[in-house]
């Protein structure tokens, strides 16, 4: 074989090898095949981020795989809310777990989505360095605190605490950081505190350098952070599929509330197969104490959302007064309220 | 058309402007025909830029970004050119250090972000560090190659005149390698300006890169995103044009005599 043919053959062989390896090791064939099914049979793609706020999503996916009806939807993990926002707008995902202020802001900017369910209650905390100079929230004057996004309840809880202590907005510097960066930044003294959802406070606590200054429930009794939104065209064209989705999420919430052993099992399979986080970390976040994060009741309530909307307008991230009915669809949560928890025992291979 | 024909007066502005207008027309028509709800048309972008001017942010953001690039880039030049000269002059040193440089070089500044937050905190210093990293390696490699490409005849002639190694480097090798170093500096400035968006992702609160990230985060302001992109492009063009003037200086003009 002359050199030119040999090089050509090598190139073709290399291309075939890496394509084959990629197709075998990386490609999620379920979602590829899903794109070619007719629209009525296509499964939803649901977006989530590796936080305990969104735990119901991977739990539903895992348990539903064992049930007779099979997988309810295709989960897709993202690393940040801007990417989820863009995927929602361009219909690459049909449903997503996002923070409540972002859902309200997107709806007020004309994105056709509706909130159908909540992610969880509680589960956010403000964390400072363990041996640092900050002993109470009043010491935060003149300091820097990291928040996940300007559209987040974690930012609003800081404002509520500031109101309780009489601190003016200009006296605390807020920086938007992506959640995985904050633990390292706190340890390295780059920030003085952070306000994030689980498991990032737990991560700082377990690593030994963080101390929870206050949990979200101390300044906001019915704190809720993340919500499940679905695109309007899905609600209009396939309401039964949306109902199946909400039912699944509701049943997972009830399953997680059944007891400690179920939560530990969830920490195990979610940490290993979905979040790529240490199961011990998720176990700590879910069981230490058991009410650090609760997954019930998760039906959207007007009072909660009006509070979020008013806080958003007060702090300047929303300029249009939008009503509860415009962005929430309660039908699915109402029908899901009669559902019971999944009948799935940890380690078994059947679920109902 | 003969390519060696000299352009007529004004022609050097006319054709590029025409090409840009054609591009804008294609952009506008694609947005209209595809019916996209997200991607802005040129008019949306122009409105976005007017809004920035109105809020007094345009000049401030451009100045902040330029300041950070200036800081990181000048440190890279001050450190990179001597290091490159030394590595080019002592091939043994280059042989030892080269693998490390070639390992560090392809690491994108975005990959350095978590580490730079831990080292420098959140703020200007971390951003300047990232810009320094992005421009340091191209400068070192270009200076190294420039010294190696100096004809050995120059070195031998200098030694014939009895010059010490230090004088040789200062009076013969450095001026001889200057044209290639200038080319490396120009490329490094382009890279530094390119990295400004990544560098300003670290919880900075001003600058063109921050504008891109911030507009994206605040919902559906993609008109500001594209406006910031265009501003970045135009400023990059201005920087590059300025740099090409340096190539016309007397001390380096001889190195570009073969360019058409």
PDB file of N, CA and C in Angstrom, chain B residues 150-218:
ATOM      1  N   UNK B 150      17.024  33.986  14.331  1.00  0.00           N
ATOM      2  CA  UNK B 150      18.042  34.982  13.986  1.00  0.00           C
ATOM      3  C   UNK B 150      19.196  34.263  13.300  1.00  0.00           C
ATOM      4  N   UNK B 151      19.595  34.707  12.095  1.00  0.00           N
ATOM      5  CA  UNK B 151      20.649  33.970  11.373  1.00  0.00           C
ATOM      6  C   UNK B 151      21.930  33.913  12.196  1.00  0.00           C
ATOM      7  N   UNK B 152      22.538  32.752  12.185  1.00  0.00           N
ATOM      8  CA  UNK B 152      23.729  32.597  13.008  1.00  0.00           C
ATOM      9  C   UNK B 152      24.857  33.511  12.534  1.00  0.00           C
ATOM     10  N   UNK B 153      24.717  34.007  11.295  1.00  0.00           N
ATOM     11  CA  UNK B 153      25.724  34.917  10.773  1.00  0.00           C
ATOM     12  C   UNK B 153      25.807  36.168  11.647  1.00  0.00           C
ATOM     13  N   UNK B 154      24.641  36.650  12.108  1.00  0.00           N
ATOM     14  CA  UNK B 154      24.622  37.840  12.967  1.00  0.00           C
ATOM     15  C   UNK B 154      25.401  37.559  14.249  1.00  0.00           C
ATOM     16  N   UNK B 155      25.133  36.353  14.812  1.00  0.00           N
ATOM     17  CA  UNK B 155      25.779  36.019  16.083  1.00  0.00           C
ATOM     18  C   UNK B 155      27.296  35.958  15.903  1.00  0.00           C
ATOM     19  N   UNK B 156      27.691  35.307  14.810  1.00  0.00           N
ATOM     20  CA  UNK B 156      29.137  35.161  14.583  1.00  0.00           C
ATOM     21  C   UNK B 156      29.771  36.511  14.312  1.00  0.00           C
ATOM     22  N   UNK B 157      29.093  37.358  13.538  1.00  0.00           N
ATOM     23  CA  UNK B 157      29.639  38.691  13.272  1.00  0.00           C
ATOM     24  C   UNK B 157      29.789  39.470  14.571  1.00  0.00           C
ATOM     25  N   UNK B 158      28.789  39.359  15.458  1.00  0.00           N
ATOM     26  CA  UNK B 158      28.875  40.065  16.728  1.00  0.00           C
ATOM     27  C   UNK B 158      30.043  39.574  17.546  1.00  0.00           C
ATOM     28  N   UNK B 159      30.250  38.241  17.516  1.00  0.00           N
ATOM     29  CA  UNK B 159      31.378  37.710  18.302  1.00  0.00           C
ATOM     30  C   UNK B 159      32.702  38.148  17.722  1.00  0.00           C
ATOM     31  N   UNK B 160      32.729  38.279  16.372  1.00  0.00           N
ATOM     32  CA  UNK B 160      33.960  38.774  15.755  1.00  0.00           C
ATOM     33  C   UNK B 160      34.307  40.154  16.264  1.00  0.00           C
ATOM     34  N   UNK B 161      33.259  40.944  16.537  1.00  0.00           N
ATOM     35  CA  UNK B 161      33.531  42.290  17.040  1.00  0.00           C
ATOM     36  C   UNK B 161      33.851  42.299  18.523  1.00  0.00           C
ATOM     37  N   UNK B 162      33.864  41.116  19.161  1.00  0.00           N
ATOM     38  CA  UNK B 162      34.270  41.052  20.558  1.00  0.00           C
ATOM     39  C   UNK B 162      33.155  41.380  21.533  1.00  0.00           C
ATOM     40  N   UNK B 163      31.903  41.184  21.145  1.00  0.00           N
ATOM     41  CA  UNK B 163      30.813  41.488  22.060  1.00  0.00           C
ATOM     42  C   UNK B 163      30.647  40.383  23.097  1.00  0.00           C
ATOM     43  N   UNK B 164      30.356  40.774  24.346  1.00  0.00           N
ATOM     44  CA  UNK B 164      30.064  39.779  25.384  1.00  0.00           C
ATOM     45  C   UNK B 164      28.657  39.242  25.130  1.00  0.00           C
ATOM     46  N   UNK B 165      28.334  38.078  25.713  1.00  0.00           N
ATOM     47  CA  UNK B 165      26.991  37.512  25.463  1.00  0.00           C
ATOM     48  C   UNK B 165      25.861  38.488  25.806  1.00  0.00           C
ATOM     49  N   UNK B 166      26.012  39.216  26.906  1.00  0.00           N
ATOM     50  CA  UNK B 166      24.946  40.154  27.293  1.00  0.00           C
ATOM     51  C   UNK B 166      24.769  41.226  26.228  1.00  0.00           C
ATOM     52  N   UNK B 167      25.879  41.798  25.763  1.00  0.00           N
ATOM     53  CA  UNK B 167      25.810  42.831  24.724  1.00  0.00           C
ATOM     54  C   UNK B 167      25.283  42.240  23.432  1.00  0.00           C
ATOM     55  N   UNK B 168      25.676  40.978  23.172  1.00  0.00           N
ATOM     56  CA  UNK B 168      25.208  40.302  21.962  1.00  0.00           C
ATOM     57  C   UNK B 168      23.692  40.236  21.957  1.00  0.00           C
ATOM     58  N   UNK B 169      23.136  39.801  23.089  1.00  0.00           N
ATOM     59  CA  UNK B 169      21.675  39.696  23.174  1.00  0.00           C
ATOM     60  C   UNK B 169      21.045  41.074  23.033  1.00  0.00           C
ATOM     61  N   UNK B 170      21.591  42.050  23.737  1.00  0.00           N
ATOM     62  CA  UNK B 170      20.954  43.370  23.775  1.00  0.00           C
ATOM     63  C   UNK B 170      21.078  44.096  22.442  1.00  0.00           C
ATOM     64  N   UNK B 171      22.245  44.028  21.812  1.00  0.00           N
ATOM     65  CA  UNK B 171      22.475  44.886  20.649  1.00  0.00           C
ATOM     66  C   UNK B 171      22.238  44.181  19.329  1.00  0.00           C
ATOM     67  N   UNK B 172      22.319  42.842  19.314  1.00  0.00           N
ATOM     68  CA  UNK B 172      22.212  42.147  18.041  1.00  0.00           C
ATOM     69  C   UNK B 172      20.976  41.266  17.975  1.00  0.00           C
ATOM     70  N   UNK B 173      20.858  40.362  18.953  1.00  0.00           N
ATOM     71  CA  UNK B 173      19.797  39.351  18.864  1.00  0.00           C
ATOM     72  C   UNK B 173      18.420  39.975  19.067  1.00  0.00           C
ATOM     73  N   UNK B 174      18.308  40.827  20.071  1.00  0.00           N
ATOM     74  CA  UNK B 174      16.981  41.391  20.365  1.00  0.00           C
ATOM     75  C   UNK B 174      16.441  42.245  19.220  1.00  0.00           C
ATOM     76  N   UNK B 175      17.235  43.197  18.676  1.00  0.00           N
ATOM     77  CA  UNK B 175      16.698  43.963  17.542  1.00  0.00           C
ATOM     78  C   UNK B 175      16.397  43.078  16.342  1.00  0.00           C
ATOM     79  N   UNK B 176      17.224  42.007  16.157  1.00  0.00           N
ATOM     80  CA  UNK B 176      16.991  41.152  14.995  1.00  0.00           C
ATOM     81  C   UNK B 176      15.718  40.346  15.148  1.00  0.00           C
ATOM     82  N   UNK B 177      15.370  40.009  16.380  1.00  0.00           N
ATOM     83  CA  UNK B 177      14.174  39.182  16.576  1.00  0.00           C
ATOM     84  C   UNK B 177      12.919  40.019  16.771  1.00  0.00           C
ATOM     85  N   UNK B 178      13.096  41.341  16.823  1.00  0.00           N
ATOM     86  CA  UNK B 178      11.941  42.205  17.125  1.00  0.00           C
ATOM     87  C   UNK B 178      10.753  42.040  16.175  1.00  0.00           C
ATOM     88  N   UNK B 179      10.953  41.959  14.866  1.00  0.00           N
ATOM     89  CA  UNK B 179       9.758  41.804  14.007  1.00  0.00           C
ATOM     90  C   UNK B 179       8.911  40.589  14.374  1.00  0.00           C
ATOM     91  N   UNK B 180       9.567  39.448  14.589  1.00  0.00           N
ATOM     92  CA  UNK B 180       8.785  38.267  14.929  1.00  0.00           C
ATOM     93  C   UNK B 180       8.151  38.382  16.302  1.00  0.00           C
ATOM     94  N   UNK B 181       8.868  39.046  17.207  1.00  0.00           N
ATOM     95  CA  UNK B 181       8.282  39.263  18.529  1.00  0.00           C
ATOM     96  C   UNK B 181       7.034  40.126  18.401  1.00  0.00           C
ATOM     97  N   UNK B 182       7.102  41.140  17.535  1.00  0.00           N
ATOM     98  CA  UNK B 182       5.941  42.014  17.357  1.00  0.00           C
ATOM     99  C   UNK B 182       4.749  41.209  16.837  1.00  0.00           C
ATOM    100  N   UNK B 183       5.015  40.300  15.895  1.00  0.00           N
ATOM    101  CA  UNK B 183       3.916  39.468  15.388  1.00  0.00           C
ATOM    102  C   UNK B 183       3.325  38.645  16.525  1.00  0.00           C
ATOM    103  N   UNK B 184       4.191  38.043  17.357  1.00  0.00           N
ATOM    104  CA  UNK B 184       3.707  37.274  18.503  1.00  0.00           C
ATOM    105  C   UNK B 184       2.904  38.127  19.459  1.00  0.00           C
ATOM    106  N   UNK B 185       3.359  39.376  19.687  1.00  0.00           N
ATOM    107  CA  UNK B 185       2.631  40.279  20.586  1.00  0.00           C
ATOM    108  C   UNK B 185       1.256  40.587  20.026  1.00  0.00           C
ATOM    109  N   UNK B 186       1.202  40.763  18.699  1.00  0.00           N
ATOM    110  CA  UNK B 186      -0.103  41.089  18.088  1.00  0.00           C
ATOM    111  C   UNK B 186      -1.068  39.939  18.259  1.00  0.00           C
ATOM    112  N   UNK B 187      -0.581  38.713  18.025  1.00  0.00           N
ATOM    113  CA  UNK B 187      -1.443  37.546  18.197  1.00  0.00           C
ATOM    114  C   UNK B 187      -1.871  37.418  19.656  1.00  0.00           C
ATOM    115  N   UNK B 188      -0.926  37.649  20.581  1.00  0.00           N
ATOM    116  CA  UNK B 188      -1.243  37.515  21.998  1.00  0.00           C
ATOM    117  C   UNK B 188      -2.267  38.550  22.427  1.00  0.00           C
ATOM    118  N   UNK B 189      -2.197  39.753  21.856  1.00  0.00           N
ATOM    119  CA  UNK B 189      -3.198  40.770  22.205  1.00  0.00           C
ATOM    120  C   UNK B 189      -4.573  40.323  21.730  1.00  0.00           C
ATOM    121  N   UNK B 190      -4.614  39.719  20.540  1.00  0.00           N
ATOM    122  CA  UNK B 190      -5.891  39.203  20.066  1.00  0.00           C
ATOM    123  C   UNK B 190      -6.446  38.141  21.004  1.00  0.00           C
ATOM    124  N   UNK B 191      -5.566  37.247  21.461  1.00  0.00           N
ATOM    125  CA  UNK B 191      -6.018  36.203  22.377  1.00  0.00           C
ATOM    126  C   UNK B 191      -6.462  36.807  23.701  1.00  0.00           C
ATOM    127  N   UNK B 192      -5.703  37.784  24.210  1.00  0.00           N
ATOM    128  CA  UNK B 192      -6.067  38.405  25.487  1.00  0.00           C
ATOM    129  C   UNK B 192      -7.445  39.050  25.388  1.00  0.00           C
ATOM    130  N   UNK B 193      -7.699  39.732  24.288  1.00  0.00           N
ATOM    131  CA  UNK B 193      -9.003  40.381  24.125  1.00  0.00           C
ATOM    132  C   UNK B 193     -10.116  39.346  23.985  1.00  0.00           C
ATOM    133  N   UNK B 194      -9.786  38.205  23.407  1.00  0.00           N
ATOM    134  CA  UNK B 194     -10.765  37.134  23.237  1.00  0.00           C
ATOM    135  C   UNK B 194     -11.151  36.537  24.578  1.00  0.00           C
ATOM    136  N   UNK B 195     -10.175  36.490  25.470  1.00  0.00           N
ATOM    137  CA  UNK B 195     -10.389  35.834  26.759  1.00  0.00           C
ATOM    138  C   UNK B 195     -11.128  36.741  27.738  1.00  0.00           C
ATOM    139  N   UNK B 196     -11.309  38.025  27.379  1.00  0.00           N
ATOM    140  CA  UNK B 196     -11.885  38.960  28.344  1.00  0.00           C
ATOM    141  C   UNK B 196     -13.289  38.510  28.764  1.00  0.00           C
ATOM    142  N   UNK B 197     -14.021  37.857  27.868  1.00  0.00           N
ATOM    143  CA  UNK B 197     -15.356  37.394  28.252  1.00  0.00           C
ATOM    144  C   UNK B 197     -15.238  36.320  29.323  1.00  0.00           C
ATOM    145  N   UNK B 198     -14.346  35.352  29.113  1.00  0.00           N
ATOM    146  CA  UNK B 198     -14.181  34.295  30.111  1.00  0.00           C
ATOM    147  C   UNK B 198     -13.690  34.879  31.419  1.00  0.00           C
ATOM    148  N   UNK B 199     -12.747  35.812  31.348  1.00  0.00           N
ATOM    149  CA  UNK B 199     -12.170  36.369  32.569  1.00  0.00           C
ATOM    150  C   UNK B 199     -13.220  37.130  33.367  1.00  0.00           C
ATOM    151  N   UNK B 200     -14.199  37.733  32.680  1.00  0.00           N
ATOM    152  CA  UNK B 200     -15.170  38.530  33.417  1.00  0.00           C
ATOM    153  C   UNK B 200     -16.366  37.707  33.862  1.00  0.00           C
ATOM    154  N   UNK B 201     -16.236  36.365  33.784  1.00  0.00           N
ATOM    155  CA  UNK B 201     -17.321  35.523  34.284  1.00  0.00           C
ATOM    156  C   UNK B 201     -17.220  35.322  35.776  1.00  0.00           C
ATOM    157  N   UNK B 202     -16.108  35.816  36.390  1.00  0.00           N
ATOM    158  CA  UNK B 202     -15.909  35.493  37.800  1.00  0.00           C
ATOM    159  C   UNK B 202     -16.493  36.547  38.687  1.00  0.00           C
ATOM    160  N   UNK B 203     -17.800  36.698  38.716  1.00  0.00           N
ATOM    161  CA  UNK B 203     -18.392  37.618  39.692  1.00  0.00           C
ATOM    162  C   UNK B 203     -17.801  39.018  39.588  1.00  0.00           C
ATOM    163  N   UNK B 204     -17.448  39.459  38.400  1.00  0.00           N
ATOM    164  CA  UNK B 204     -17.045  40.847  38.176  1.00  0.00           C
ATOM    165  C   UNK B 204     -18.328  41.625  37.943  1.00  0.00           C
ATOM    166  N   UNK B 205     -18.290  42.937  38.126  1.00  0.00           N
ATOM    167  CA  UNK B 205     -19.547  43.663  37.912  1.00  0.00           C
ATOM    168  C   UNK B 205     -19.445  44.769  36.874  1.00  0.00           C
ATOM    169  N   UNK B 206     -18.502  44.704  35.954  1.00  0.00           N
ATOM    170  CA  UNK B 206     -18.478  45.680  34.868  1.00  0.00           C
ATOM    171  C   UNK B 206     -17.656  45.099  33.733  1.00  0.00           C
ATOM    172  N   UNK B 207     -17.783  45.692  32.556  1.00  0.00           N
ATOM    173  CA  UNK B 207     -16.978  45.207  31.445  1.00  0.00           C
ATOM    174  C   UNK B 207     -17.840  44.550  30.377  1.00  0.00           C
ATOM    175  N   UNK B 208     -17.257  44.373  29.185  1.00  0.00           N
ATOM    176  CA  UNK B 208     -18.025  43.830  28.062  1.00  0.00           C
ATOM    177  C   UNK B 208     -18.328  42.352  28.274  1.00  0.00           C
ATOM    178  N   UNK B 209     -17.378  41.602  28.810  1.00  0.00           N
ATOM    179  CA  UNK B 209     -17.639  40.193  29.080  1.00  0.00           C
ATOM    180  C   UNK B 209     -18.742  40.037  30.114  1.00  0.00           C
ATOM    181  N   UNK B 210     -18.681  40.877  31.141  1.00  0.00           N
ATOM    182  CA  UNK B 210     -19.740  40.862  32.152  1.00  0.00           C
ATOM    183  C   UNK B 210     -21.086  41.177  31.504  1.00  0.00           C
ATOM    184  N   UNK B 211     -21.093  42.111  30.531  1.00  0.00           N
ATOM    185  CA  UNK B 211     -22.348  42.472  29.870  1.00  0.00           C
ATOM    186  C   UNK B 211     -22.942  41.275  29.155  1.00  0.00           C
ATOM    187  N   UNK B 212     -22.093  40.478  28.499  1.00  0.00           N
ATOM    188  CA  UNK B 212     -22.596  39.289  27.807  1.00  0.00           C
ATOM    189  C   UNK B 212     -23.245  38.339  28.810  1.00  0.00           C
ATOM    190  N   UNK B 213     -22.520  38.006  29.877  1.00  0.00           N
ATOM    191  CA  UNK B 213     -23.025  37.041  30.851  1.00  0.00           C
ATOM    192  C   UNK B 213     -24.244  37.591  31.569  1.00  0.00           C
ATOM    193  N   UNK B 214     -24.184  38.871  31.939  1.00  0.00           N
ATOM    194  CA  UNK B 214     -25.264  39.461  32.709  1.00  0.00           C
ATOM    195  C   UNK B 214     -26.556  39.546  31.901  1.00  0.00           C
ATOM    196  N   UNK B 215     -26.428  39.960  30.626  1.00  0.00           N
ATOM    197  CA  UNK B 215     -27.636  40.057  29.803  1.00  0.00           C
ATOM    198  C   UNK B 215     -28.258  38.689  29.607  1.00  0.00           C
ATOM    199  N   UNK B 216     -27.430  37.681  29.485  1.00  0.00           N
ATOM    200  CA  UNK B 216     -27.964  36.338  29.340  1.00  0.00           C
ATOM    201  C   UNK B 216     -28.688  35.919  30.604  1.00  0.00           C
ATOM    202  N   UNK B 217     -28.103  36.252  31.779  1.00  0.00           N
ATOM    203  CA  UNK B 217     -28.695  35.835  33.041  1.00  0.00           C
ATOM    204  C   UNK B 217     -29.980  36.572  33.361  1.00  0.00           C
ATOM    205  N   UNK B 218     -30.175  37.791  32.784  1.00  0.00           N
ATOM    206  CA  UNK B 218     -31.355  38.537  33.206  1.00  0.00           C
ATOM    207  C   UNK B 218     -32.567  38.226  32.364  1.00  0.00           C
TER     208      UNK B 218
END
